Structure formats: C-alpha cells, structure tokens
Amino acid sequence: MKRFIHHSELARDSRFVRQDNAQSTVLAQMPDDVETVVNIFDQFTPMIEESVRGTAAQALFDEYGPGFALMVLNEPLDPDSPISKTRLLLRMHGIFVGELQALEGAARSLWDFPDAPWEFKMNMARQCWDEGRHVQIFEKLLTHLGGEVGMFPESTFLFECACSEDPAMRVAGVNRGLEGLACDVFRDMIRYAEKTGDETMRQAVDYVLADEITHVRFGSEWVKAFTEGDPDHFKRTQDFRREVDKQFSFGGARSDRPDAAIPIAWEDRVEAGFSEEELRDLAELSVGGPSKKTLIEAARILRERHQARKAEQSKETGQ
Amino acid sequence: MSQRMYPGMSPDEKTTFAPYSAFDIPADLRELHGRYDVEATARRCRNFRYAEEWMMMILGGWVATIPEVPVKTGLGKIIWETAQAADELGRRLPELRCGRKAVEASEASNQAFADFIQALSDPEQPDLSIEKLAGIFDVLKPHLVEVYERTMRETDQISDAPTIEILDTIVRKTRRHIAWGQEVLDRLCDTDATRERRRKRIDLINAKLAECGGVTGTLESDRGSLH
Ligand SMILES: [Fe+2]
Ligand SMILES: [Fe+2]
C-alpha cells in the first residue's frame, strides 16, 4: 500500500456524490467586491448545477440560483426561517462528511508516518475511534432531523487542504485548523439545539465537542514536539494552519464579527491549547474576505439573474 | 504466659498464630516453571507488539480506501484497541529487563514475518475490501489468539502472571474483533464468486504465515508441543 493518497481516492459507497473542489478553492479567496463575487458564481453555474442535480440542494439551486451557498453560509441558523430545515440538513450533512474525512485523515496518519513517535500513533489511533463515533453520531442526527446520507454533494476540500505530507503540518492543519473549526461549528450547533429544545442533538453534540477539544490539544502538543528546536519549521506550520483557517472562514461567515453565522468558540479553543495571541490572530484573519453586505447583494443579483434565465427558458420551451 | 506477638531469637520464642496456607484456601494447584524464561518472554512480547503495531497501521491506511461506511467506523474502534494492545505489550518490556526505553520496541521474529506483514498490506483499491479484511480477520487475528492462548497456558503461571493478564485482555478484545470481521465478511461475500475470493485470500495468507513460522517464527514446533 502506498503512502499518501490524493483526496479523489477517498472511497465512498453509491449514495455519495462528489463536488468539484475548484469551487471551494475560489470561494475561499473571494475579494470584497460584489461584481467579482457575482462573476465568480456566474462562471461556476454549470458546475454548481451539475453537482446539485438529483440531490436535496437542487431545490435551493432552483430557488436561489448558483449563489444559494451564500444564503446558506451567511445567515445564522434560524429555526423560524422558511428554508431553515434544508439549511440545517445541509450543514449537518457537511459535518457528517467532515467527520468521515477526519476519520480518514487520522487513520492515514498511522500509515503515512510509520516512523512517528509511539505516543503520536496512540493519539491518532484514539482519534480514529472518536471520529468513527462522530460519523455514527452525525449519521444518526441526520436521520433524526429527516435527512439522509448522500442527500447533498460532498466536497473533499477538507482532506485536500489539511492532509500535508509533513506530520507537523498535518497536525497543524487538521488538528488545530479543522478541529478548531469543528469546535466553533459544534458550539453553534449546541446553541441551535438549545433554541429548538432538541435535547437529543444538544447532548450528542456536547459530547462530540468534548472529543474535539481533546483532538485540538493533540494538535497543539504535537506541533510543538515535531518542530522542537526548529523555529523556522514551527513558523511554517503556523502559516499553514493560518492558511487553512482562512480557507475555512468562508469569507468571514466563521469569525468574530457580530454578524458571523458561526462565531469563534473562544473559551473552548483556550481549553484546547490555543493562546490568546493565536485567537486574536484568528479573529483578525477570518474577518477578511467579502463582507456580509457584499455577499448578500451578490446573492440578490445572482437570484435575479437566475430567475430571469428560468423565465427565458420556459418562454422558449413554451413556444 | 501471655501470648507472644512477635517471634524471639530462639526456637521456643515463636508466636502462637496458626499458619495461614494460601495453598489450602483456596487450593492453589499452579506449579512453578513454564516454557519461557524472562528473555524468551520478552522476545515474544516484542514479536506480538510488532504484529499489533503493524495491524493498527495497516488498518489505518485502509480506512480511507474502504467504501463501506460501517466498516470504516467499525475499524476506528478496532484500530484503537489494537494500538492499546501494542501499548500494553510494550509496557511489559521494561519489566522484563529490556530497559526503560524498550516500551516502543517492536521486533519481527524474522525477515519472513516482516515480508508477510507487507504482503498483508498489499491490497489498496476500493474494490478489495474482502481481500483486506480476510487477511486480518480470517487469518492474522485468529492466529494471534491461538499463539497468545498457548503462551498463557505454557508460561510460568505465577512468575509471569503480568504477561498472562495482558494477553488475557488482548485475547478477549481480539475475539470481538474477529467476530465483527466475520460478520462483515459474511455480508460482503454473498455470492459464490465473492466467497471464492475470500477463500483464495485466506489460503494465500495462511500459506505465507506457515512459511514464516507465524508471529514468533516457531509455529511448527509450537503446534508440535501441543500434541
Ligand atoms: Fe470529529
Ligand atoms: Fe476530531
């Protein structure tokens, strides 16, 4: 068996649909400019349409056009909004595939780094069990909320970004970048479950969050151990983690902005070994990218254009 | 004369406490002496640890390339328990005069067993779940249970009891892994063609295992000693 696999090699059963990662890459780098954002989405329309066909996201595409993700990402989850259920399921499904890739990433670390210290292998092995349980938990929560596996396309952007071939970089990207993001997302899900009175979801996610804090701590400790005596290497791991953080801030949707859809889980992250300085840095870098105003305006234009195109098409087929 | 609480210096200055015999209550029928001395047990532990550590790493490599989700999640737990087995075996080594740093020592019994492990890890493609799982759950794990149980029976029951305790826990969990693997493989092999694939893989891996003499390299003489 070879070492290091490409994200396209993640094996899936027949329920799953893949999403092109090019889309996520571009979305992660959008500037704060309505016209540019609209143009980017326009350019990706065929790809987005193709990736949602036959999935539950098709309804969102039909309604909002290619910019539906902007609507989904930038509004906090609100149980009273009309498309709240679809959006909740979209997020749940995203978390489910994220857990799947976290399991695969931790497991691959055992094979990819055979000469790593034993304690590192023990930590990764433990993480395999935890992530395996998380996959089971979110599959059950997805069903609990009326969804199912494969209802939305899966982006393997997470695995692609974080699975570096350098063990220090990998734990920095996966365990500090992505697991840190998981802390933010899960803290937000707990708030949502409290609001809706969903005790099943609240308690399950509460346990998952406890596990994730442990995983971030693994990352905090191993980055230090792997880069000991090599400040240059340490700096590169920090830069890599910041890059991952930036890519997964979804243009400020996950940030410390007062209007953020997913706020930074400050206290949980401190417990997991993030320094105050790192957190201030995260708060700063995650607000970059387009403002909420820009994205909502872009989404409005994209929706208008989409509706106009649909009207045009139905006129043509009607004649 | 009042009762003596402590023995004095001469034979008539003994206490009057009746001896308590551990051999009487309850009867301890264990006899001293086993098949392995300290050095031999340490070597076995390193051999066992080698197998457990590599199994854990190989299963880790496969999680991403196996398409069946419940197999991925089930392996997550087995990876952790297999790692714990390797860890426990490693922690026994310093107790067997191998030095404090020996906790991470894994050692293949011979080059042929190392080659066997590499052969076990060969299958990569997502359509090879049967070949991947059959090698571990139909052959290697059952082989390890057999050798661990033999070791538990044949080692000194009192002097080497810590090794017995460690192996006892590992065997209990490994039996659960094997049962899980059987269930998964039975489900995956639901046609004549897939059953044939499983059988072929078992035969191949079994043959390789016999060739290298198993995890300790002494399969033949060990089996002989039973009869
Ligand atoms: Fe997780
Ligand atoms: Fe995690």
XYZ file of C-alpha atoms and ligand atoms in Angstrom:
548
model
C 0.000 0.000 0.000
C 1.445 3.342 -0.972
C 1.927 6.244 1.425
C -0.111 9.455 0.878
C -3.302 9.332 -1.141
C -4.990 12.004 -3.215
C -8.321 13.317 -1.949
C -10.035 11.896 -5.038
C -9.085 8.415 -3.786
C -11.315 8.590 -0.693
C -13.566 5.555 -1.152
C -17.339 6.039 -0.968
C -20.417 3.870 -1.478
C -23.050 4.507 -4.133
C -25.006 7.029 -2.051
C -22.333 9.716 -2.244
C -21.918 12.486 -4.842
C -18.691 14.475 -5.194
C -18.398 18.216 -5.548
C -15.585 19.802 -7.526
C -13.088 21.317 -5.090
C -12.184 24.078 -7.554
C -15.379 25.767 -6.456
C -14.388 25.761 -2.778
C -10.893 26.998 -3.609
C -12.217 30.019 -5.443
C -14.905 30.708 -2.834
C -12.239 30.732 -0.136
C -10.390 33.521 -1.917
C -13.188 35.887 -2.915
C -12.491 39.611 -2.571
C -14.871 42.153 -1.024
C -16.419 43.211 -4.312
C -19.985 42.488 -5.435
C -19.231 42.342 -9.149
C -16.292 39.943 -8.757
C -18.292 37.650 -6.485
C -21.195 37.613 -8.964
C -18.832 36.877 -11.843
C -17.165 34.016 -9.992
C -20.514 32.394 -9.280
C -21.723 33.001 -12.838
C -18.651 31.249 -14.113
C -19.293 28.260 -11.850
C -23.013 27.988 -12.616
C -22.773 24.847 -14.808
C -20.508 23.128 -12.302
C -22.714 24.033 -9.352
C -25.869 22.996 -11.214
C -24.266 19.690 -12.163
C -23.107 18.948 -8.621
C -26.515 19.531 -7.026
C -28.556 17.659 -9.628
C -30.621 14.921 -8.011
C -29.578 15.987 -4.504
C -31.585 17.879 -1.904
C -29.656 21.032 -2.798
C -31.384 21.132 -6.181
C -34.387 22.817 -4.558
C -32.100 25.518 -3.184
C -30.487 25.954 -6.587
C -33.877 26.229 -8.293
C -34.918 28.923 -5.873
C -31.733 30.962 -5.450
C -29.560 30.012 -8.410
C -25.823 29.366 -8.169
C -25.450 31.734 -5.192
C -27.562 29.586 -2.873
C -24.470 28.724 -0.832
C -24.097 32.412 0.044
C -27.574 32.437 1.529
C -26.890 29.246 3.409
C -23.491 30.212 4.780
C -24.063 33.796 5.733
C -27.231 33.745 7.718
C -27.026 32.261 11.213
C -29.161 29.139 11.502
C -32.598 30.366 12.470
C -35.273 27.790 13.262
C -38.024 30.196 12.183
C -36.764 30.942 8.663
C -38.607 29.169 5.818
C -35.654 27.259 4.373
C -34.227 26.535 7.808
C -34.720 22.786 7.581
C -32.863 22.408 4.284
C -30.102 24.646 5.546
C -29.841 22.701 8.790
C -29.650 19.436 6.861
C -27.044 20.917 4.522
C -24.906 21.859 7.485
C -25.473 18.501 9.206
C -24.521 16.680 6.043
C -21.416 18.848 5.716
C -20.451 17.946 9.281
C -21.127 14.249 8.609
C -18.757 14.143 5.618
C -16.306 16.303 7.564
C -16.225 13.684 10.332
C -15.765 10.984 7.723
C -12.741 12.807 6.310
C -11.406 13.486 9.812
C -11.572 9.722 10.479
C -9.795 9.056 7.209
C -7.174 11.730 7.877
C -6.348 10.472 11.385
C -6.247 6.883 10.137
C -3.985 7.780 7.209
C -1.569 9.457 9.641
C -0.940 5.991 11.093
C 0.075 4.624 7.708
C 1.667 7.725 6.207
C 4.070 8.327 9.109
C 5.298 4.866 10.181
C 8.343 6.277 11.973
C 6.430 8.799 14.099
C 6.777 8.529 17.898
C 4.620 5.895 19.564
C 2.650 8.430 21.604
C 1.683 10.184 18.371
C 0.400 6.905 16.955
C -1.563 6.297 20.151
C -3.174 9.740 19.879
C -4.069 9.206 16.216
C -5.432 5.710 16.961
C -7.619 7.141 19.702
C -8.776 9.847 17.310
C -9.786 7.120 14.825
C -12.184 5.679 17.368
C -13.531 9.121 18.290
C -14.062 10.198 14.680
C -15.638 6.826 13.915
C -18.153 7.513 16.696
C -18.689 11.029 15.384
C -19.544 9.639 11.955
C -22.082 7.332 13.614
C -23.473 10.190 15.736
C -23.941 12.583 12.817
C -25.411 9.882 10.611
C -27.980 9.324 13.351
C -28.572 13.058 13.854
C -29.025 13.473 10.115
C -31.739 10.806 10.190
C -33.147 12.307 13.392
C -33.654 15.585 11.523
C -35.232 13.917 8.494
C -32.189 13.786 6.216
C -30.077 11.008 4.774
C -26.527 10.230 3.692
C -25.786 11.396 0.156
C -28.598 13.969 0.006
C -26.021 16.704 -0.723
C -22.773 16.551 -2.661
C -19.572 16.016 -0.686
C -16.627 18.340 -1.003
C -13.305 16.728 -0.124
C -11.751 20.170 0.271
C -11.147 19.463 3.934
C -8.970 16.411 3.281
C -7.272 18.129 0.347
C -6.285 21.224 2.322
C -5.197 19.666 5.527
C -3.539 16.367 4.685
C 0.012 17.602 4.236
C 2.857 15.126 3.763
C 4.723 16.667 6.686
C 3.413 15.333 10.015
C 3.835 18.678 11.795
C 1.933 20.460 9.031
C -0.751 17.778 9.017
C -1.489 18.048 12.722
C -1.356 21.836 12.445
C -3.846 21.839 9.543
C -6.120 19.007 10.652
C -5.965 19.070 14.452
C -5.584 22.795 15.013
C -7.161 24.284 11.859
C -10.058 21.970 11.093
C -10.701 20.529 14.535
C -10.642 24.104 15.811
C -13.260 24.992 13.206
C -15.231 21.962 14.408
C -15.230 23.482 17.921
C -16.724 26.699 16.511
C -19.351 24.823 14.497
C -20.333 22.464 17.339
C -20.636 25.252 19.884
C -23.007 26.912 17.391
C -24.975 23.667 16.897
C -25.393 23.329 20.667
C -26.813 26.872 20.787
C -29.178 25.987 17.944
C -30.335 22.785 19.680
C -30.934 24.718 22.893
C -33.057 27.193 20.943
C -35.160 24.450 19.351
C -35.311 22.367 22.548
C -33.730 19.379 20.778
C -32.191 17.614 23.768
C -31.016 14.601 21.719
C -28.980 16.814 19.433
C -27.747 19.077 22.239
C -26.370 16.243 24.314
C -24.796 14.321 21.429
C -23.014 17.399 20.055
C -21.941 18.351 23.586
C -20.023 15.038 23.804
C -18.591 15.467 20.319
C -17.315 18.930 21.251
C -15.541 17.428 24.271
C -13.772 14.960 21.978
C -12.810 17.685 19.503
C -11.175 19.755 22.218
C -9.032 16.721 23.003
C -8.097 16.433 19.316
C -7.111 20.095 19.106
C -4.984 19.510 22.195
C -3.243 16.580 20.431
C -2.501 19.052 17.626
C -1.250 21.782 19.945
C 1.125 19.347 21.651
C 2.413 17.581 18.523
C 3.090 20.743 16.550
C 5.372 21.765 19.413
C 7.009 18.330 19.645
C 7.562 17.915 15.884
C 9.088 21.370 15.477
C 11.126 21.465 18.684
C 14.411 23.299 18.173
C 13.400 24.395 14.667
C 11.657 27.780 14.871
C 11.546 28.004 11.085
C 9.592 24.753 10.837
C 7.278 25.942 13.626
C 6.594 29.147 11.715
C 5.749 27.192 8.564
C 3.234 25.073 10.478
C 1.661 28.224 11.909
C 1.448 29.751 8.419
C -0.087 26.560 7.071
C -2.689 26.477 9.853
C -3.497 30.142 9.228
C -3.987 29.357 5.557
C -6.376 26.519 6.446
C -8.162 28.818 8.903
C -8.512 31.456 6.215
C -9.880 28.978 3.674
C -12.422 27.711 6.168
C -13.651 31.052 7.408
C -15.980 31.146 4.373
C -15.340 34.817 3.838
C -15.992 35.760 7.464
C -19.032 33.506 7.971
C -16.943 31.865 10.694
C -15.365 34.795 12.504
C -15.624 37.115 15.454
C -17.801 39.560 13.509
C -21.017 40.418 15.303
C -22.970 39.218 12.235
C -21.000 35.951 11.864
C -23.051 32.845 11.113
C -20.549 30.789 13.133
C -18.780 32.682 15.932
C -15.334 31.614 17.157
C -15.668 29.342 20.214
C -13.129 31.335 22.183
C -13.315 29.542 25.553
C -13.358 26.054 24.058
C -10.304 26.926 21.990
C -8.410 28.262 25.021
C -9.101 24.971 26.779
C -7.725 23.166 23.719
C -4.377 24.921 23.873
C -4.833 27.981 21.634
C -3.067 31.038 23.022
C -4.912 34.358 23.328
C -2.499 35.712 20.730
C -3.362 32.954 18.248
C -7.057 33.600 18.820
C -6.737 37.336 18.241
C -4.868 36.473 15.056
C -7.650 34.071 14.020
C -10.278 36.727 14.707
C -8.341 39.127 12.528
C -7.676 36.834 9.582
C -11.198 35.393 9.487
C -12.945 38.738 9.036
C -11.103 39.225 5.745
C -12.838 38.429 2.508
C -16.141 39.843 1.361
C -18.393 41.490 3.921
C -21.803 40.102 4.633
C -23.311 43.078 2.823
C -21.314 42.252 -0.310
C -22.339 38.607 -0.240
C -26.000 39.321 0.294
C -26.010 41.845 -2.510
C -24.223 39.344 -4.767
C -26.720 36.650 -3.792
C -29.595 39.007 -4.655
C -28.186 39.736 -8.122
C -27.461 36.065 -8.759
C -31.005 35.165 -7.763
C -32.473 37.789 -10.077
C -30.360 36.626 -12.994
C -31.241 33.027 -12.259
C -34.970 33.774 -12.176
C -34.656 35.752 -15.421
C -32.834 32.849 -17.101
C -35.521 30.445 -15.931
C -38.279 32.696 -17.286
C -36.421 32.959 -20.588
C -36.061 29.191 -20.839
C -39.685 28.485 -20.069
C -40.705 31.050 -22.719
C -38.534 29.245 -25.277
C -39.815 25.782 -24.429
C -43.373 27.142 -24.245
C -43.296 28.338 -27.854
C 2.203 -16.762 79.996
C 0.806 -14.100 77.755
C 0.698 -14.676 74.016
C 3.846 -13.694 72.069
C 3.022 -11.063 69.477
C 6.412 -11.293 67.692
C 8.954 -14.112 67.350
C 12.015 -14.003 69.542
C 15.529 -15.225 68.845
C 15.216 -18.833 69.972
C 13.010 -21.692 68.673
C 10.834 -21.646 71.820
C 10.041 -17.972 71.381
C 7.658 -18.419 68.406
C 4.267 -16.797 68.227
C 1.162 -18.927 68.585
C -0.602 -17.698 65.434
C -1.778 -20.586 63.284
C -0.157 -20.535 59.806
C -2.477 -19.442 57.026
C -1.863 -21.506 53.957
C -2.625 -19.961 50.634
C -2.276 -23.486 49.310
C -5.246 -24.644 51.356
C -7.702 -21.769 50.985
C -8.429 -21.876 48.124
C -6.352 -24.674 46.729
C -3.586 -23.261 44.519
C -2.712 -26.038 42.135
C -0.440 -23.933 39.971
C 3.036 -25.274 39.560
C 6.159 -23.237 39.106
C 8.101 -23.287 35.868
C 6.952 -22.569 32.352
C 8.193 -22.957 28.840
C 9.710 -19.461 28.586
C 12.336 -17.673 30.664
C 12.461 -13.875 31.015
C 14.421 -13.397 27.828
C 12.131 -15.653 25.792
C 9.009 -13.913 27.110
C 10.491 -10.511 26.311
C 11.215 -11.663 22.761
C 7.654 -12.939 22.400
C 6.258 -9.629 23.666
C 8.337 -7.745 21.092
C 7.130 -10.124 18.368
C 3.499 -9.725 19.447
C 3.908 -5.969 19.622
C 5.301 -5.925 16.080
C 2.174 -7.703 14.797
C -0.253 -5.482 16.741
C 1.502 -2.247 15.786
C 1.594 -3.092 12.098
C -2.008 -4.300 12.072
C -3.036 -0.976 13.584
C -1.085 0.955 10.960
C -2.348 -1.139 8.040
C -5.982 -0.837 9.149
C -5.364 2.909 9.455
C -4.176 3.021 5.869
C -7.258 1.153 4.689
C -9.985 3.231 6.350
C -9.866 5.806 3.552
C -9.853 3.218 0.755
C -12.756 1.080 2.009
C -16.080 2.376 0.647
C -18.433 0.785 3.212
C -19.155 3.407 5.911
C -19.942 0.974 8.794
C -16.667 -0.807 8.032
C -14.786 2.486 8.282
C -16.383 3.334 11.627
C -16.030 -0.219 12.986
C -12.337 -0.165 12.100
C -11.938 3.080 14.049
C -12.597 1.259 17.306
C -10.537 -1.789 16.329
C -7.576 0.444 15.442
C -7.714 1.992 18.912
C -7.963 -1.358 20.694
C -5.168 -2.815 18.574
C -2.997 0.194 19.436
C -3.796 -0.352 23.114
C -2.716 -3.987 22.769
C 0.634 -2.903 21.308
C 0.972 -0.319 24.065
C 0.343 -2.811 26.874
C 2.823 -5.288 25.415
C 5.418 -2.510 25.129
C 4.915 -1.508 28.728
C 5.652 -5.056 29.846
C 9.135 -4.914 28.259
C 10.908 -2.737 30.857
C 9.545 -5.147 33.476
C 11.374 -7.933 31.643
C 14.811 -6.313 31.961
C 14.702 -4.717 28.494
C 15.478 -1.196 29.729
C 13.155 1.742 30.266
C 13.237 2.763 26.606
C 12.010 -0.643 25.488
C 8.333 0.397 25.659
C 8.428 1.206 21.938
C 10.341 -1.898 20.890
C 8.678 -3.979 18.201
C 10.586 -6.773 16.532
C 9.688 -9.162 13.740
C 10.610 -12.740 14.624
C 12.392 -12.978 11.276
C 12.559 -11.236 7.894
C 9.937 -13.618 6.526
C 7.358 -12.382 9.063
C 8.171 -8.768 8.146
C 7.612 -9.722 4.482
C 4.363 -11.428 5.472
C 3.123 -8.194 7.065
C 3.951 -6.242 3.910
C 2.085 -8.835 1.804
C -0.888 -8.448 4.127
C -0.917 -4.702 3.446
C -0.795 -5.068 -0.360
C -4.475 -4.568 -1.323
C -5.236 -0.893 -1.948
C -8.117 -0.460 -4.366
C -11.639 0.272 -3.072
C -12.995 -2.942 -4.630
C -10.702 -5.083 -2.455
C -12.431 -4.849 0.944
C -12.747 -8.653 1.017
C -9.017 -9.201 0.469
C -8.106 -6.528 3.016
C -10.376 -7.814 5.769
C -9.883 -11.554 5.170
C -6.112 -11.253 5.694
C -6.535 -9.623 9.097
C -9.785 -11.041 10.473
C -9.778 -14.554 8.972
C -6.077 -15.248 9.343
C -3.777 -12.993 11.385
C -6.025 -12.145 14.328
C -7.155 -15.792 14.800
C -3.503 -16.863 14.573
C -2.573 -14.349 17.271
C -5.379 -15.560 19.552
C -4.077 -19.104 19.141
C -0.493 -18.107 19.967
C -1.484 -15.806 22.850
C -3.594 -18.533 24.437
C -0.802 -21.058 24.068
C 1.609 -18.571 25.665
C -0.799 -18.021 28.546
C -1.039 -21.757 29.134
C 2.651 -22.523 28.773
C 4.335 -19.657 30.596
C 5.006 -19.769 34.350
C 1.591 -19.139 35.872
C 2.877 -17.287 38.913
C 6.197 -15.738 37.894
C 4.913 -14.465 34.538
C 1.344 -13.653 35.603
C 1.595 -9.999 34.417
C 2.107 -11.212 30.833
C -0.852 -13.561 31.220
C -3.079 -10.720 32.414
C -2.088 -8.523 29.445
C -2.676 -11.308 26.936
C -5.967 -12.209 28.576
C -7.358 -8.715 27.931
C -5.987 -8.660 24.385
C -7.486 -12.067 23.584
C -10.897 -11.023 24.884
C -10.939 -7.926 22.660
C -9.384 -9.684 19.681
C -12.143 -12.302 19.785
C -14.648 -9.460 19.471
C -12.688 -8.077 16.500
C -12.736 -11.476 14.829
C -16.489 -11.845 15.378
C -17.035 -8.377 13.873
C -14.802 -9.241 10.918
C -16.672 -12.497 10.296
C -19.987 -10.686 10.296
C -18.743 -8.047 7.858
C -17.073 -10.595 5.574
C -20.122 -12.876 5.571
C -22.185 -9.896 4.459
C -19.665 -8.783 1.814
C -19.292 -12.336 0.485
C -22.855 -13.103 -0.536
C -22.177 -14.727 -3.913
C -20.162 -17.768 -4.964
C -17.643 -15.514 -6.668
C -17.045 -13.345 -3.609
C -16.925 -16.366 -1.302
C -14.307 -17.812 -3.614
C -12.293 -14.568 -3.387
C -12.368 -14.756 0.396
C -11.309 -18.423 0.395
C -8.451 -17.734 -2.020
C -7.185 -14.872 0.079
C -7.350 -16.967 3.249
C -5.392 -19.771 1.563
C -2.747 -17.379 0.270
C -2.221 -15.575 3.569
C -2.323 -18.814 5.550
C 0.358 -20.284 3.319
C 2.566 -17.238 3.789
C 2.016 -17.362 7.545
C 3.041 -21.016 7.687
C 6.110 -20.238 5.575
C 7.454 -17.660 8.031
C 6.554 -19.673 11.106
C 3.904 -17.288 12.415
C 4.325 -14.306 14.705
C 7.106 -15.935 16.771
C 8.667 -17.817 13.868
C 8.155 -21.095 15.717
C 4.733 -22.151 14.502
C 5.661 -25.718 13.702
C 7.464 -26.596 16.923
C 4.772 -24.768 18.925
C 2.000 -26.763 17.344
C 4.043 -29.930 17.841
C 4.382 -29.190 21.535
C 0.624 -29.332 21.949
C 0.414 -32.960 20.904
Fe -14.898 14.687 14.951
Fe -11.908 15.453 15.756
